PDB file of C-alpha atoms and ligand atoms in Angstrom:
ATOM      1  CA  MET A 283      -1.155  -9.133  33.341  1.00 53.00           C
ATOM      2  CA  ALA A 284      -0.590 -10.938  29.993  1.00 60.00           C
ATOM      3  CA  ASN A 285      -0.681  -8.092  27.066  1.00 70.00           C
ATOM      4  CA  ASP A 286      -0.949  -5.089  29.522  1.00 92.00           C
ATOM      5  CA  ILE A 287       0.685  -1.843  27.724  1.00 96.00           C
ATOM      6  CA  THR A 288       4.234  -2.765  30.125  1.00 95.00           C
ATOM      7  CA  GLN A 289       4.481  -6.189  28.165  1.00 95.00           C
ATOM      8  CA  LEU A 290       3.687  -3.855  24.583  1.00 96.00           C
ATOM      9  CA  ILE A 291       6.746  -1.518  25.662  1.00 97.00           C
ATOM     10  CA  GLU A 292       8.828  -4.370  26.796  1.00 97.00           C
ATOM     11  CA  ARG A 293       8.448  -6.078  22.899  1.00 96.00           C
ATOM     12  CA  ASN A 294       8.980  -2.941  21.247  1.00 97.00           C
ATOM     13  CA  LYS A 295      12.522  -3.140  23.116  1.00 98.00           C
ATOM     14  CA  VAL A 296      13.423  -6.421  22.216  1.00 98.00           C
ATOM     15  CA  TRP A 297      11.692  -5.451  18.559  1.00 97.00           C
ATOM     16  CA  ALA A 298      13.841  -2.516  17.832  1.00 97.00           C
ATOM     17  CA  GLY A 299      17.086  -4.027  19.057  1.00 98.00           C
ATOM     18  CA  GLU A 300      16.555  -6.750  16.584  1.00 97.00           C
ATOM     19  CA  ILE A 301      15.901  -4.330  13.932  1.00 96.00           C
ATOM     20  CA  ALA A 302      18.641  -2.557  14.843  1.00 96.00           C
ATOM     21  CA  SER A 303      21.094  -5.562  14.836  1.00 97.00           C
ATOM     22  CA  LYS A 304      20.419  -6.367  12.181  1.00 96.00           C
ATOM     23  CA  ASP A 305      21.035  -3.521   9.954  1.00 96.00           C
ATOM     24  CA  PRO A 306      22.254  -0.611  12.228  1.00 97.00           C
ATOM     25  CA  SER A 307      21.050   2.445   9.828  1.00 96.00           C
ATOM     26  CA  PHE A 308      17.510   1.123   9.759  1.00 96.00           C
ATOM     27  CA  PHE A 309      15.892   3.747  11.982  1.00 97.00           C
ATOM     28  CA  ASP A 310      18.793   6.229  10.962  1.00 96.00           C
ATOM     29  CA  GLN A 311      17.478   6.054   7.208  1.00 94.00           C
ATOM     30  CA  LEU A 312      13.776   5.756   7.973  1.00 95.00           C
ATOM     31  CA  SER A 313      13.932   8.726  10.188  1.00 95.00           C
ATOM     32  CA  ILE A 314      15.216  11.039   7.015  1.00 94.00           C
ATOM     33  CA  ASN A 315      11.495  10.248   5.427  1.00 92.00           C
ATOM     34  CA  GLN A 316       9.396   7.307   3.878  1.00 94.00           C
ATOM     35  CA  ARG A 317       8.774   6.186   0.436  1.00 95.00           C
ATOM     36  CA  PRO A 318       5.961   3.590   0.630  1.00 97.00           C
ATOM     37  CA  GLN A 319       4.921   1.897  -3.030  1.00 98.00           C
ATOM     38  CA  PHE A 320       1.854   0.842  -1.106  1.00 98.00           C
ATOM     39  CA  LEU A 321      -1.402   2.432   0.145  1.00 98.00           C
ATOM     40  CA  TRP A 322      -3.065  -0.303   1.891  1.00 98.00           C
ATOM     41  CA  ILE A 323      -7.031   0.222   2.704  1.00 99.00           C
ATOM     42  CA  GLY A 324      -8.453  -2.810   4.700  1.00 98.00           C
ATOM     43  CA  CYS A 325     -10.401  -3.503   8.085  1.00 98.00           C
ATOM     44  CA  SER A 326      -9.406  -2.428  11.795  1.00 98.00           C
ATOM     45  CA  ASP A 327      -9.361  -5.875  12.982  1.00 98.00           C
ATOM     46  CA  SER A 328      -6.581  -7.023  14.996  1.00 98.00           C
ATOM     47  CA  ARG A 329      -6.063 -10.683  12.519  1.00 98.00           C
ATOM     48  CA  VAL A 330      -4.991  -8.688   9.964  1.00 98.00           C
ATOM     49  CA  PRO A 331      -2.000  -6.425  10.409  1.00 98.00           C
ATOM     50  CA  PRO A 332      -0.844  -5.361   6.994  1.00 98.00           C
ATOM     51  CA  ASN A 333       3.029  -4.968   7.616  1.00 98.00           C
ATOM     52  CA  GLN A 334       3.129  -8.431   9.107  1.00 97.00           C
ATOM     53  CA  ILE A 335       0.641 -10.906   6.790  1.00 98.00           C
ATOM     54  CA  THR A 336       2.608  -9.290   4.173  1.00 98.00           C
ATOM     55  CA  GLY A 337       6.300  -9.758   5.810  1.00 98.00           C
ATOM     56  CA  SER A 338       6.486  -5.782   4.711  1.00 97.00           C
ATOM     57  CA  LEU A 339       8.870  -3.484   7.244  1.00 96.00           C
ATOM     58  CA  PRO A 340       8.322  -0.388   8.252  1.00 97.00           C
ATOM     59  CA  GLY A 341       8.341   2.328   5.603  1.00 97.00           C
ATOM     60  CA  GLU A 342       6.805   0.067   3.078  1.00 98.00           C
ATOM     61  CA  ILE A 343       3.164   0.343   3.384  1.00 98.00           C
ATOM     62  CA  PHE A 344       1.032   3.318   4.367  1.00 98.00           C
ATOM     63  CA  THR A 345      -2.052   2.488   5.835  1.00 98.00           C
ATOM     64  CA  HIS A 346      -5.562   3.647   6.399  1.00 98.00           C
ATOM     65  CA  GLN A 347      -7.696   1.211   8.332  1.00 98.00           C
ATOM     66  CA  ASN A 348     -11.497   1.126   9.272  1.00 98.00           C
ATOM     67  CA  VAL A 349     -14.294  -1.304  10.512  1.00 98.00           C
ATOM     68  CA  GLY A 350     -15.328  -2.745   7.604  1.00 98.00           C
ATOM     69  CA  ASN A 351     -12.401  -1.725   4.943  1.00 98.00           C
ATOM     70  CA  LEU A 352     -15.175   1.079   3.730  1.00 98.00           C
ATOM     71  CA  VAL A 353     -14.287   3.904   1.131  1.00 98.00           C
ATOM     72  CA  GLN A 354     -16.563   7.018   1.567  1.00 98.00           C
ATOM     73  CA  LEU A 355     -16.293  10.128  -0.598  1.00 98.00           C
ATOM     74  CA  ASN A 356     -17.650  12.140   2.027  1.00 97.00           C
ATOM     75  CA  ASP A 357     -15.231  10.048   4.640  1.00 98.00           C
ATOM     76  CA  VAL A 358     -12.461  12.993   5.673  1.00 98.00           C
ATOM     77  CA  ASN A 359     -10.626  10.450   7.434  1.00 98.00           C
ATOM     78  CA  CYS A 360     -10.053   8.491   4.461  1.00 98.00           C
ATOM     79  CA  MET A 361      -9.910  10.367   1.887  1.00 98.00           C
ATOM     80  CA  SER A 362      -7.318  12.923   3.350  1.00 98.00           C
ATOM     81  CA  ALA A 363      -5.169   9.651   3.992  1.00 98.00           C
ATOM     82  CA  ILE A 364      -5.673   8.492   0.257  1.00 98.00           C
ATOM     83  CA  LYS A 365      -4.774  12.032  -0.930  1.00 98.00           C
ATOM     84  CA  PHE A 366      -1.844  12.301   1.223  1.00 98.00           C
ATOM     85  CA  ALA A 367      -0.425   8.545   0.124  1.00 98.00           C
ATOM     86  CA  LEU A 368      -0.858   9.427  -3.601  1.00 98.00           C
ATOM     87  CA  GLU A 369      -0.104  13.491  -3.738  1.00 97.00           C
ATOM     88  CA  GLU A 370       2.410  13.825  -0.843  1.00 97.00           C
ATOM     89  CA  LEU A 371       3.938  10.117  -1.129  1.00 97.00           C
ATOM     90  CA  ASP A 372       3.413   9.657  -4.485  1.00 98.00           C
ATOM     91  CA  VAL A 373       2.691   6.132  -3.946  1.00 98.00           C
ATOM     92  CA  THR A 374       1.873   3.756  -6.968  1.00 98.00           C
ATOM     93  CA  ASN A 375      -0.356   1.308  -6.173  1.00 98.00           C
ATOM     94  CA  ILE A 376      -3.431   0.723  -3.623  1.00 98.00           C
ATOM     95  CA  VAL A 377      -4.508  -2.377  -2.216  1.00 98.00           C
ATOM     96  CA  LEU A 378      -8.440  -2.528  -1.119  1.00 98.00           C
ATOM     97  CA  CYS A 379      -8.025  -5.597   1.325  1.00 98.00           C
ATOM     98  CA  GLY A 380     -11.163  -7.552   3.102  1.00 98.00           C
ATOM     99  CA  HIS A 381     -11.389 -10.281   5.106  1.00 98.00           C
ATOM    100  CA  TYR A 382     -13.189 -13.418   5.597  1.00 98.00           C
ATOM    101  CA  GLY A 383     -14.466 -14.094   9.234  1.00 97.00           C
ATOM    102  CA  CYS A 384     -14.959  -9.959   8.991  1.00 98.00           C
ATOM    103  CA  GLY A 385     -17.285  -8.645  12.045  1.00 98.00           C
ATOM    104  CA  ALA A 386     -18.933  -5.848  10.018  1.00 98.00           C
ATOM    105  CA  ILE A 387     -20.292  -8.007   7.345  1.00 98.00           C
ATOM    106  CA  LYS A 388     -21.482 -10.551  10.275  1.00 98.00           C
ATOM    107  CA  ALA A 389     -23.240  -7.742  11.802  1.00 98.00           C
ATOM    108  CA  ILE A 390     -25.079  -6.880   8.114  1.00 98.00           C
ATOM    109  CA  LEU A 391     -26.072 -10.505   7.438  1.00 97.00           C
ATOM    110  CA  ASP A 392     -26.965 -11.302  11.210  1.00 96.00           C
ATOM    111  CA  LYS A 393     -28.424  -8.006  11.608  1.00 96.00           C
ATOM    112  CA  SER A 394     -26.701  -7.194  14.699  1.00 97.00           C
ATOM    113  CA  ALA A 395     -25.637  -3.768  14.190  1.00 95.00           C
ATOM    114  CA  GLU A 396     -26.684  -1.081  16.601  1.00 96.00           C
ATOM    115  CA  GLY A 397     -26.029   2.686  17.074  1.00 97.00           C
ATOM    116  CA  LEU A 398     -23.044   4.236  15.451  1.00 97.00           C
ATOM    117  CA  LEU A 399     -21.981   0.702  14.063  1.00 97.00           C
ATOM    118  CA  LYS A 400     -25.418   0.414  12.430  1.00 97.00           C
ATOM    119  CA  LYS A 401     -24.281   4.151  10.795  1.00 98.00           C
ATOM    120  CA  TRP A 402     -21.044   3.309   9.740  1.00 98.00           C
ATOM    121  CA  LEU A 403     -21.675  -0.178   8.126  1.00 98.00           C
ATOM    122  CA  GLU A 404     -25.320   1.230   5.853  1.00 98.00           C
ATOM    123  CA  PRO A 405     -23.072   0.958   2.957  1.00 98.00           C
ATOM    124  CA  ILE A 406     -22.401  -2.738   2.789  1.00 98.00           C
ATOM    125  CA  ALA A 407     -26.327  -3.111   4.383  1.00 98.00           C
ATOM    126  CA  HIS A 408     -27.284  -1.431   1.015  1.00 97.00           C
ATOM    127  CA  LEU A 409     -24.427  -3.659  -0.882  1.00 97.00           C
ATOM    128  CA  TYR A 410     -26.675  -6.588   0.598  1.00 97.00           C
ATOM    129  CA  GLN A 411     -29.774  -5.704   0.215  1.00 97.00           C
ATOM    130  CA  LYS A 412     -29.085  -4.946  -3.898  1.00 95.00           C
ATOM    131  CA  ASN A 413     -28.100  -8.352  -4.362  1.00 95.00           C
ATOM    132  CA  LYS A 414     -29.831 -10.090  -2.172  1.00 95.00           C
ATOM    133  CA  ALA A 415     -30.890 -12.776  -4.470  1.00 95.00           C
ATOM    134  CA  GLU A 416     -27.518 -14.314  -4.450  1.00 94.00           C
ATOM    135  CA  PHE A 417     -27.473 -14.721  -1.324  1.00 96.00           C
ATOM    136  CA  ALA A 418     -30.413 -16.946  -0.999  1.00 94.00           C
ATOM    137  CA  ASP A 419     -29.239 -20.590  -1.612  1.00 94.00           C
ATOM    138  CA  LEU A 420     -25.763 -20.282   0.549  1.00 97.00           C
ATOM    139  CA  SER A 421     -24.974 -21.772   3.911  1.00 97.00           C
ATOM    140  CA  ASP A 422     -24.294 -18.894   6.486  1.00 96.00           C
ATOM    141  CA  ASP A 423     -20.242 -19.502   5.967  1.00 96.00           C
ATOM    142  CA  LEU A 424     -20.448 -18.642   2.450  1.00 98.00           C
ATOM    143  CA  ALA A 425     -23.070 -15.775   3.011  1.00 98.00           C
ATOM    144  CA  TYR A 426     -20.318 -14.142   5.209  1.00 98.00           C
ATOM    145  CA  LYS A 427     -17.442 -14.824   2.625  1.00 98.00           C
ATOM    146  CA  LYS A 428     -19.638 -13.661  -0.220  1.00 97.00           C
ATOM    147  CA  LEU A 429     -20.189 -10.188   1.287  1.00 98.00           C
ATOM    148  CA  ALA A 430     -16.555  -9.725   2.138  1.00 98.00           C
ATOM    149  CA  GLU A 431     -15.824 -10.057  -0.973  1.00 98.00           C
ATOM    150  CA  LEU A 432     -18.713  -7.540  -2.534  1.00 97.00           C
ATOM    151  CA  ASN A 433     -17.916  -5.619  -0.286  1.00 98.00           C
ATOM    152  CA  VAL A 434     -14.229  -5.447  -1.423  1.00 98.00           C
ATOM    153  CA  ILE A 435     -15.541  -5.060  -4.821  1.00 97.00           C
ATOM    154  CA  ALA A 436     -17.767  -1.899  -4.337  1.00 97.00           C
ATOM    155  CA  GLN A 437     -15.249  -0.197  -1.984  1.00 98.00           C
ATOM    156  CA  VAL A 438     -12.734  -0.594  -4.989  1.00 98.00           C
ATOM    157  CA  ASN A 439     -15.712   1.257  -6.884  1.00 97.00           C
ATOM    158  CA  SER A 440     -15.771   3.560  -4.406  1.00 97.00           C
ATOM    159  CA  LEU A 441     -11.910   4.666  -4.303  1.00 98.00           C
ATOM    160  CA  CYS A 442     -11.565   4.512  -8.380  1.00 97.00           C
ATOM    161  CA  ARG A 443     -14.655   7.898  -7.941  1.00 96.00           C
ATOM    162  CA  SER A 444     -12.212   9.504  -5.261  1.00 98.00           C
ATOM    163  CA  ASN A 445     -10.983  12.822  -6.581  1.00 97.00           C
ATOM    164  CA  SER A 446      -7.437  11.745  -5.680  1.00 98.00           C
ATOM    165  CA  VAL A 447      -7.455   8.946  -7.746  1.00 98.00           C
ATOM    166  CA  LEU A 448      -9.179  10.257 -10.976  1.00 97.00           C
ATOM    167  CA  ASP A 449      -6.921  13.143 -10.816  1.00 97.00           C
ATOM    168  CA  ARG A 450      -3.576  10.933 -10.782  1.00 98.00           C
ATOM    169  CA  TRP A 451      -4.791   8.786 -13.597  1.00 98.00           C
ATOM    170  CA  ALA A 452      -5.814  12.464 -15.701  1.00 97.00           C
ATOM    171  CA  ASN A 453      -2.117  13.614 -15.071  1.00 97.00           C
ATOM    172  CA  ASP A 454      -0.832   9.933 -16.557  1.00 97.00           C
ATOM    173  CA  LYS A 455       1.156   9.018 -13.468  1.00 97.00           C
ATOM    174  CA  LYS A 456       1.045   5.464 -12.295  1.00 98.00           C
ATOM    175  CA  LEU A 457      -1.392   4.012 -10.166  1.00 98.00           C
ATOM    176  CA  ASP A 458      -2.084   0.166 -10.139  1.00 98.00           C
ATOM    177  CA  ILE A 459      -5.575  -0.678  -7.846  1.00 98.00           C
ATOM    178  CA  TYR A 460      -5.972  -4.095  -6.105  1.00 98.00           C
ATOM    179  CA  ALA A 461      -8.174  -6.166  -4.656  1.00 98.00           C
ATOM    180  CA  LEU A 462      -7.345  -8.796  -2.020  1.00 98.00           C
ATOM    181  CA  ILE A 463      -9.203 -10.900   0.548  1.00 98.00           C
ATOM    182  CA  TYR A 464      -7.271 -12.223   3.494  1.00 98.00           C
ATOM    183  CA  ASP A 465      -8.484 -15.446   5.031  1.00 98.00           C
ATOM    184  CA  VAL A 466      -8.294 -15.310   8.739  1.00 98.00           C
ATOM    185  CA  GLY A 467      -7.997 -18.796   9.310  1.00 97.00           C
ATOM    186  CA  ASN A 468      -5.406 -20.080   7.092  1.00 98.00           C
ATOM    187  CA  GLY A 469      -3.382 -16.404   6.607  1.00 98.00           C
ATOM    188  CA  PHE A 470      -3.240 -16.185   3.093  1.00 98.00           C
ATOM    189  CA  LEU A 471      -3.809 -13.528   0.842  1.00 98.00           C
ATOM    190  CA  LYS A 472      -6.494 -14.146  -2.208  1.00 98.00           C
ATOM    191  CA  ASP A 473      -6.299 -12.002  -5.141  1.00 98.00           C
ATOM    192  CA  LEU A 474      -9.706 -11.158  -6.656  1.00 97.00           C
ATOM    193  CA  GLY A 475      -8.413 -10.706 -10.051  1.00 95.00           C
ATOM    194  CA  VAL A 476      -8.703  -6.776 -10.072  1.00 95.00           C
ATOM    195  CA  ASN A 477      -6.071  -4.468 -11.573  1.00 96.00           C
ATOM    196  CA  ILE A 478      -7.173  -0.846 -12.419  1.00 98.00           C
ATOM    197  CA  SER A 479      -4.538   1.546 -13.639  1.00 98.00           C
ATOM    198  CA  SER A 480      -6.365   3.897 -15.765  1.00 97.00           C
ATOM    199  CA  LYS A 481     -10.020   5.556 -16.234  1.00 96.00           C
ATOM    200  CA  ALA A 482     -10.292   3.038 -19.350  1.00 95.00           C
ATOM    201  CA  ASP A 483      -9.474   0.192 -16.579  1.00 96.00           C
ATOM    202  CA  LEU A 484     -12.367   1.845 -14.179  1.00 95.00           C
ATOM    203  CA  PHE A 485     -15.106   1.779 -17.218  1.00 94.00           C
ATOM    204  CA  GLU A 486     -14.531  -2.126 -18.110  1.00 94.00           C
ATOM    205  CA  PHE A 487     -14.463  -2.668 -14.134  1.00 94.00           C
ATOM    206  CA  GLN A 488     -17.266  -1.251 -13.726  1.00 93.00           C
ATOM    207  CA  ARG A 489     -19.182  -2.997 -16.853  1.00 91.00           C
ATOM    208  CA  SER A 490     -18.227  -6.420 -15.732  1.00 86.00           C
ATOM    209  CA  ALA A 491     -18.655  -5.846 -11.934  1.00 78.00           C
ATOM    210  CA  TYR A 492     -21.698  -5.939 -10.006  1.00 66.00           C
ATOM    211  CA  PHE A 493     -22.428  -3.674  -6.963  1.00 66.00           C
TER     212      PHE A 493
HETATM  213 ZN1   ZN B 282     -12.879  -6.744   9.519  1.00 61.61          ZN
END
């Protein structure tokens, strides 16, 4: 049977052996502590694994993933991850990454989300309703892409309103926030041109962006 748990464990043995053969002290050093430079907030989609698509090793990226890469101020899970990353790990960069081909985005545009998923994805549905006019002339493919990008921008705005982020800037500690989109069709990340590193940047961003 392909991809069963035995296969995962076997692949893990091979992977750990390869890492240790290149750097025998790798796991010893990582077991002492973690010092990631990045918090990555992204979608749970199996095609968008943060470490793999950025060629990063364990210890480099602290991650929080959920369906649709949402940052909701009342989501204890997401807020705890941000707080831990900024206050305990002293992470200095946050990447908000959405992706093309996102099932969450498609579920909103196709109106196919049901039950709990429909409830979870409400922020994306509201975002679409607010900007519906922008989608009038778009093909389905372009509409999926546009809503995925719009959603990243909206989630960056939400992220910047979290207490942990605002406290960090208020205390004059370095924190850069970036917005990226990953294309599952070619493996490339696209920079959406957002770099917010202060409350002043945030005001500028909120003036220019539409949510
Ligand atoms: Zn997705």
